[in-house]
Amino acid sequence: MTTKNIYILGIESSCDDTSASVICNNKILSNITANQEVHAKYGGVVPELASRAHQQNIVPVVQQALEVAKINKNDLDAIAFTRGPGLMGSLLVGTSFAKSLALGLDIPLIDVNHMQAHILAHFIEDGSKIPPFPFICLTISGGHTQLIKISNYFEMEILGETIDDAVGEAFDKSAKILGLPYPGGPLIDKYAQNGNPKAFKFTQPKVGDLEFSFSGLKTQILYFIQKQIKENPNFITENLNDICASIQYTIIEILMTKLKNAVKQTGIKHIAIAGGVSANSEIRKRLQLAEKNWKWTTYIPDFKYTTDNAGMIAIAGYLKYLQNDFSDISISATARLKVTE
Ligand code: KG4
Ligand code: ZN
C-alpha cells in the first residue's frame, strides 16, 4: 500500500514576522520568514506598521516558500494559519490570505493556535528527539511564560504561568533600561557570554511554586542602574557584560527553579522548552546539564523553530489534518486565545 504524502502550507503573521512554510507530512520543506526592521527605532512592535508590513510581505514570502519547497500551489492539500493569539491587525492579514487561498484552491483550511504551535514544533521530524506523552513544556516568549503538561497533541493543561510580565519582556525591558535596541533579549544573551553572572545580585520574586513574576525584577534593575549611574555616569558601558550576565543568570535561575518544582509535583521528567526565549544559550546549557545531573530528558528545539516561524504552524496544521480537524471559511482571527482553547 502506498500512503499519499500530505503537503500543507503554514502561514504565521501574529506579531512582527511574516512567515510561510511548506511541510510534507512531518518534514519541513521550506520555512521562510521576513522580519520587520521597521520597529527597531520605536523600541517595540508598532501594530499599525506591523500589519502594513505583513501586507507587503505575505505574497513574496508565500511564493518563496513554494519555490524553495519545489512544489506548485495546486499540489497543496490544506492551508494552515495562525488564528491567534497576537496583534489583531497582523493576524487579519494572514487569516484573510489563508482563507482566500484555500477558497481559490478548493482545499481545507486549518486554524492553528500560535501557543500550541510553539509546543508542537517538537514534532517536526528533523533528526532531533521527539518527546513522548506526557511531557512538560516551558513556553517562554515575548508574550507568554507558561508551564504546560502535554498529554496528547491537543490535550494541554496549564500548570502555572506568569502573573504579570512574560520572560521575553523581562529580557527586552531590562535591555531597554541598558539602552539596548529592541528586541534586547538576544543582545543580553550575547553580552552575558563575556560577563560574570555573580557580579550583581538581584532577588527572586516570591510567588506560588509554579507561578512566575517578572515585573518586580524589572523595577529592581531600573533602580539599581539609576543608583549606579548617579555615582558613575559610565556605569553601564564599563560593566555591560557583567550586568547582562547577572540579569540573565537571575532570570534563568527563576525558570530552572519553576521547572524543578513542576517535576517534583508531577513526577514527569520529560522536559521541553518552546518560544523565542528558548533560543537563549544559558537555558539551553542548563537543560543539557539537567540531563546529566537530574536524569531529566530534555527537548530543546532547533534555533529556527524557537522564535515565531511558519514551520510550527505547518506541523500543527498537519497534526490537525490527520484528525480531519478543519475550519469553516467563516472563522475569524482572535487576539486572545489560551493554549488550552
Ligand atoms: O516567540 P517569539 O519569537 O515571539 C512571541 O511570540 O513573543 O519570542 C520573542 C522573544 C523576545 O522577547 C526576544 O527578546 C526573546 O524572545 N529572545 C531571547 C533570545 N532570542 C529571542 N531572549 C533571550 N535570549 C535570547 N537568545
Ligand atoms: Zn510566538
Coordinates of C-alpha atoms and ligand atoms in Angstrom, one line a residue:
M1 CA 0.0 0.0 0.0
T2 CA 1.3 3.4 -0.9
T3 CA 0.4 6.2 1.5
K4 CA -0.1 9.7 0.0
N5 CA 2.1 12.5 1.0
I6 CA 0.3 15.4 2.6
Y7 CA 1.5 18.9 1.6
I8 CA 0.5 21.8 3.9
L9 CA 1.2 25.5 3.6
G10 CA 1.6 27.1 7.0
I11 CA 1.2 30.9 7.4
E12 CA 2.3 32.9 10.5
S13 CA 1.6 36.6 11.0
S14 CA 0.7 37.0 14.7
C15 CA 3.2 39.7 15.6
D16 CA 6.1 41.2 13.5
D17 CA 7.3 38.2 11.5
T18 CA 5.7 37.3 8.2
S19 CA 6.4 33.6 7.7
A20 CA 5.3 30.8 5.3
S21 CA 6.3 27.2 5.4
V22 CA 5.6 24.1 3.3
I23 CA 5.6 20.8 5.1
C24 CA 5.4 17.3 3.6
N25 CA 3.9 15.1 6.3
N26 CA 6.0 16.0 9.4
K27 CA 9.1 17.1 7.4
I28 CA 9.7 20.8 6.7
L29 CA 10.5 21.5 3.0
S30 CA 10.7 25.3 3.4
N31 CA 10.4 27.9 6.2
I32 CA 10.7 31.5 5.0
T33 CA 10.5 34.5 7.3
A34 CA 10.5 38.2 6.6
N35 CA 11.5 40.1 9.8
Q36 CA 10.3 43.6 10.1
E37 CA 13.1 46.0 10.7
V38 CA 10.8 49.0 10.9
H39 CA 10.0 48.5 14.6
A40 CA 13.6 48.7 16.0
K41 CA 13.7 52.5 16.2
Y42 CA 10.5 52.6 18.3
G43 CA 11.7 50.2 21.0
G44 CA 8.8 47.8 20.4
V45 CA 6.4 46.5 17.8
V46 CA 4.1 49.2 16.4
P47 CA 0.8 47.3 15.5
E48 CA -0.2 49.5 12.5
L49 CA 3.3 49.3 11.0
A50 CA 3.3 45.5 11.5
S51 CA 0.1 44.9 9.7
R52 CA 1.2 47.1 6.8
A53 CA 4.5 45.2 6.5
H54 CA 2.6 41.9 6.6
Q55 CA 0.5 43.1 3.6
Q56 CA 3.7 43.9 1.7
N57 CA 5.5 40.7 2.7
I58 CA 2.9 38.0 2.5
V59 CA 2.7 37.3 -1.2
P60 CA 6.5 37.2 -1.8
V61 CA 7.1 35.1 1.3
V62 CA 4.4 32.5 0.3
Q63 CA 5.8 32.4 -3.2
Q64 CA 9.3 31.9 -1.9
A65 CA 8.2 29.1 0.4
L66 CA 6.6 27.3 -2.5
E67 CA 9.7 27.8 -4.7
V68 CA 12.1 26.5 -2.1
A69 CA 9.8 23.5 -1.4
K70 CA 9.8 23.0 -5.2
I71 CA 6.0 22.5 -5.3
N72 CA 3.2 24.1 -7.1
K73 CA 0.3 25.6 -5.1
N74 CA -2.0 23.1 -6.8
D75 CA -0.2 20.3 -5.1
L76 CA -1.2 21.6 -1.6
D77 CA -3.6 19.6 0.5
A78 CA -4.5 22.3 3.0
I79 CA -3.7 25.8 4.3
A80 CA -2.9 26.2 8.0
F81 CA -2.8 29.7 9.5
T82 CA -2.3 31.3 12.9
R83 CA -5.7 32.3 14.2
G84 CA -4.4 33.8 17.5
P85 CA -3.3 34.9 19.9
G86 CA -1.5 38.0 18.6
L87 CA -2.0 41.5 17.3
M88 CA -5.4 41.7 15.6
G89 CA -4.2 43.8 12.6
S90 CA -1.4 41.3 12.0
L91 CA -3.5 38.2 12.4
L92 CA -6.1 39.6 10.0
V93 CA -3.5 39.7 7.1
G94 CA -2.6 36.0 7.5
T95 CA -6.1 34.9 8.1
S96 CA -7.7 36.6 5.1
F97 CA -4.8 35.5 2.9
A98 CA -5.2 31.9 4.0
K99 CA -8.9 31.9 3.6
S100 CA -8.7 33.3 0.0
L101 CA -6.1 30.8 -1.0
A102 CA -7.9 27.8 0.5
L103 CA -11.1 29.0 -1.2
G104 CA -9.4 29.6 -4.5
L105 CA -7.7 26.2 -4.5
D106 CA -10.7 24.5 -3.0
I107 CA -8.8 22.8 -0.3
P108 CA -9.3 22.6 3.5
L109 CA -8.5 25.5 5.8
I110 CA -6.9 24.7 9.2
D111 CA -6.8 27.3 12.1
V112 CA -3.9 27.0 14.4
N113 CA -3.4 28.3 18.0
H114 CA 0.0 30.0 18.0
M115 CA 0.8 28.9 21.5
Q116 CA 0.1 25.3 20.8
A117 CA 2.2 25.6 17.6
H118 CA 5.3 26.7 19.6
I119 CA 5.0 23.4 21.5
L120 CA 4.0 21.2 18.6
A121 CA 7.2 22.3 16.8
H122 CA 8.8 19.5 18.8
F123 CA 7.0 17.0 16.5
I124 CA 8.8 18.3 13.3
E125 CA 11.0 15.4 12.1
D126 CA 14.4 16.9 11.8
G127 CA 16.6 14.4 13.4
S128 CA 16.2 15.7 17.0
K129 CA 14.4 13.6 19.6
I130 CA 10.6 13.8 19.9
P131 CA 9.0 14.0 23.3
P132 CA 6.7 11.1 24.5
F133 CA 3.4 11.9 26.2
P134 CA 3.0 13.2 28.9
F135 CA 5.8 15.8 28.9
I136 CA 6.2 19.2 30.4
C137 CA 6.8 22.2 28.2
L138 CA 8.1 25.6 29.4
T139 CA 6.8 28.1 26.9
I140 CA 8.9 31.2 27.1
S141 CA 8.3 34.0 24.6
G142 CA 7.8 37.8 24.4
G143 CA 4.1 37.4 25.3
H144 CA 3.9 34.2 27.4
T145 CA 5.6 32.3 30.3
Q146 CA 3.8 29.1 31.0
L147 CA 4.4 25.6 32.4
I148 CA 2.2 23.2 30.4
K149 CA 1.6 19.5 30.8
I150 CA 1.0 17.9 27.3
S151 CA -0.9 14.6 27.5
N152 CA -1.6 14.4 23.7
Y153 CA -1.1 16.7 20.7
F154 CA -4.1 18.9 21.5
E155 CA -4.6 17.9 25.2
M156 CA -2.8 20.6 27.2
E157 CA -3.1 21.7 30.8
I158 CA -1.6 24.9 32.2
L159 CA 0.3 24.0 35.4
G160 CA 1.4 27.6 36.1
E161 CA 2.0 30.9 34.4
T162 CA 3.2 34.5 34.9
I163 CA 1.1 36.8 37.0
D164 CA 2.5 39.9 35.3
D165 CA 5.2 40.3 32.6
A166 CA 6.4 37.5 30.3
V167 CA 10.0 36.4 30.5
G168 CA 10.8 37.8 27.0
E169 CA 9.5 41.1 28.2
A170 CA 11.8 40.9 31.2
F171 CA 14.7 40.5 28.8
D172 CA 13.6 43.2 26.5
K173 CA 12.7 45.7 29.2
S174 CA 16.0 45.2 31.0
A175 CA 17.8 45.7 27.7
K176 CA 15.9 48.9 27.2
I177 CA 17.0 50.2 30.6
L178 CA 20.5 49.5 29.5
G179 CA 19.9 51.5 26.3
L180 CA 20.0 48.4 24.0
P181 CA 17.7 48.3 20.9
Y182 CA 14.6 46.1 20.6
P183 CA 14.4 43.2 20.9
G184 CA 17.1 43.2 23.5
G185 CA 16.9 39.5 24.6
P186 CA 19.4 38.2 22.1
L187 CA 21.8 41.1 23.0
I188 CA 21.7 40.4 26.7
D189 CA 22.5 36.8 25.8
K190 CA 25.4 38.0 23.6
Y191 CA 27.0 40.4 26.2
A192 CA 26.4 37.9 29.0
Q193 CA 28.8 35.4 27.3
N194 CA 31.7 37.6 28.5
G195 CA 30.4 38.6 31.9
N196 CA 30.4 37.4 35.4
P197 CA 26.9 36.1 36.4
K198 CA 27.5 36.7 40.1
A199 CA 28.8 40.3 39.7
F200 CA 25.5 41.8 40.8
K201 CA 22.8 40.2 42.8
F202 CA 19.1 40.6 42.2
T203 CA 16.4 39.0 44.4
Q204 CA 14.0 36.4 43.1
P205 CA 10.2 37.0 43.3
K206 CA 8.1 35.4 46.0
V207 CA 5.1 33.8 44.2
G208 CA 3.5 30.3 44.0
D209 CA 5.6 27.2 43.3
L210 CA 4.5 27.1 39.6
E211 CA 3.9 30.8 39.1
F212 CA 6.2 33.4 37.6
S213 CA 6.5 37.2 38.2
F214 CA 9.0 39.5 36.4
S215 CA 7.7 43.0 36.9
G216 CA 9.4 43.3 40.3
L217 CA 12.8 42.3 38.8
K218 CA 12.4 44.9 36.1
T219 CA 11.9 47.6 38.7
Q220 CA 14.8 46.3 40.8
I221 CA 17.1 46.5 37.8
L222 CA 15.8 50.0 36.9
Y223 CA 16.5 51.4 40.5
F224 CA 19.9 49.6 40.6
I225 CA 21.0 51.1 37.3
Q226 CA 19.7 54.6 38.3
K227 CA 21.6 54.5 41.6
Q228 CA 24.9 53.3 40.0
I229 CA 24.7 55.9 37.2
K230 CA 24.4 58.7 39.9
E231 CA 27.8 57.5 41.2
N232 CA 29.4 56.8 37.9
P233 CA 27.8 58.0 34.7
N234 CA 29.7 55.4 32.7
F235 CA 28.5 52.5 34.8
I236 CA 26.6 50.8 32.0
T237 CA 29.3 50.9 29.4
E238 CA 32.0 49.9 31.9
N239 CA 30.0 47.0 33.2
L240 CA 27.7 45.9 30.4
N241 CA 28.9 42.3 30.2
D242 CA 28.6 41.7 33.9
I243 CA 25.2 43.4 34.2
C244 CA 23.9 41.3 31.3
A245 CA 25.3 38.1 32.7
S246 CA 23.8 38.9 36.2
I247 CA 20.4 39.7 34.7
Q248 CA 20.4 36.6 32.6
Y249 CA 21.6 34.4 35.5
T250 CA 18.7 35.7 37.7
I251 CA 16.1 35.1 35.0
I252 CA 17.3 31.6 34.1
E253 CA 17.6 30.7 37.8
I254 CA 13.9 31.5 38.2
L255 CA 13.0 29.4 35.2
M256 CA 15.0 26.4 36.4
T257 CA 13.5 26.6 39.9
K258 CA 10.0 26.5 38.5
L259 CA 10.9 23.6 36.2
K260 CA 12.3 21.7 39.3
N261 CA 9.0 22.4 41.1
A262 CA 7.0 21.1 38.2
V263 CA 9.0 17.9 38.0
K264 CA 8.6 17.4 41.7
Q265 CA 4.8 17.9 41.6
T266 CA 4.1 15.8 38.5
G267 CA 6.8 13.2 38.6
I268 CA 7.3 13.9 34.8
K269 CA 10.9 14.1 33.8
H270 CA 10.5 14.7 30.0
I271 CA 11.1 18.5 29.8
A272 CA 10.7 20.6 26.7
I273 CA 11.1 24.3 26.0
A274 CA 9.4 26.4 23.4
G275 CA 9.1 30.0 22.3
G276 CA 11.6 32.8 21.4
V277 CA 13.4 32.8 24.7
S278 CA 14.3 29.1 24.3
A279 CA 17.0 30.4 21.8
N280 CA 18.8 31.7 25.0
S281 CA 22.2 30.0 25.3
E282 CA 22.1 29.8 29.1
I283 CA 18.7 28.0 29.4
R284 CA 19.9 25.6 26.7
K285 CA 23.1 24.9 28.6
R286 CA 21.3 24.4 31.9
L287 CA 18.8 22.0 30.4
Q288 CA 21.6 19.9 29.0
L289 CA 23.2 19.8 32.4
A290 CA 19.9 18.7 33.9
E291 CA 20.0 15.6 31.7
K292 CA 23.3 14.6 33.4
N293 CA 22.7 15.9 36.9
W294 CA 19.0 15.2 37.5
K295 CA 18.3 12.5 34.9
W296 CA 15.7 14.6 33.0
T297 CA 15.3 14.0 29.3
T298 CA 15.2 17.4 27.7
Y299 CA 13.9 18.6 24.4
I300 CA 15.5 21.7 23.0
P301 CA 14.2 22.9 19.7
D302 CA 16.5 23.9 16.8
F303 CA 17.1 27.7 16.7
K304 CA 14.9 28.1 13.6
Y305 CA 11.9 26.7 15.4
T306 CA 12.2 28.7 18.6
T307 CA 11.2 32.3 17.5
D308 CA 8.0 32.8 15.5
N309 CA 8.0 30.8 12.3
A310 CA 5.5 29.2 10.0
G311 CA 7.1 25.7 10.3
M312 CA 5.5 25.3 13.7
I313 CA 2.1 26.4 12.1
A314 CA 2.6 23.8 9.3
I315 CA 3.3 20.9 11.7
A316 CA 0.3 21.9 13.9
G317 CA -1.7 22.0 10.7
Y318 CA -0.5 18.6 9.7
L319 CA -1.4 17.1 13.1
K320 CA -4.9 18.6 12.8
Y321 CA -5.2 17.4 9.2
L322 CA -4.6 13.8 10.4
Q323 CA -7.6 14.2 12.8
N324 CA -9.8 15.8 10.0
D325 CA -9.9 18.9 12.2
F326 CA -10.7 21.6 9.6
S327 CA -12.0 25.1 9.9
D328 CA -15.1 26.7 8.5
I329 CA -14.4 29.5 6.0
S330 CA -16.3 31.9 8.3
I331 CA -13.6 31.5 11.0
S332 CA -12.2 34.8 12.3
A333 CA -8.9 35.8 13.9
T334 CA -8.8 36.3 17.7
A335 CA -6.3 38.4 19.6
R336 CA -6.8 36.4 22.8
L337 CA -6.6 32.6 22.8
K338 CA -5.4 30.3 25.6
V339 CA -3.1 27.4 24.9
T340 CA -5.9 25.1 26.1
E341 CA -8.5 26.5 23.6
Ligands
KG4_1 O1 8.3 33.5 20.4 P1 8.8 34.9 20.0 O2 9.5 35.0 18.7 O3 7.6 35.9 19.8 C1 6.5 35.9 20.7 O4 5.5 35.1 20.4 O5 6.6 36.6 21.7 O6 9.6 35.5 21.2 C2 10.3 36.7 21.1 C3 11.0 37.0 22.4 C4 11.6 38.4 22.6 O7 11.2 38.9 23.8 C5 13.1 38.2 22.4 O8 13.8 39.2 23.1 C6 13.3 36.8 23.0 O9 12.2 36.1 22.5 N1 14.6 36.2 22.6 C7 15.6 36.0 23.5 C8 16.6 35.4 22.8 N2 16.2 35.3 21.5 C9 14.9 35.8 21.4 N3 15.6 36.2 24.9 C10 16.8 35.8 25.5 N4 17.9 35.3 24.8 C11 17.8 35.0 23.5 N5 18.9 34.5 22.9
ZN2 ZN 5.5 33.3 19.4

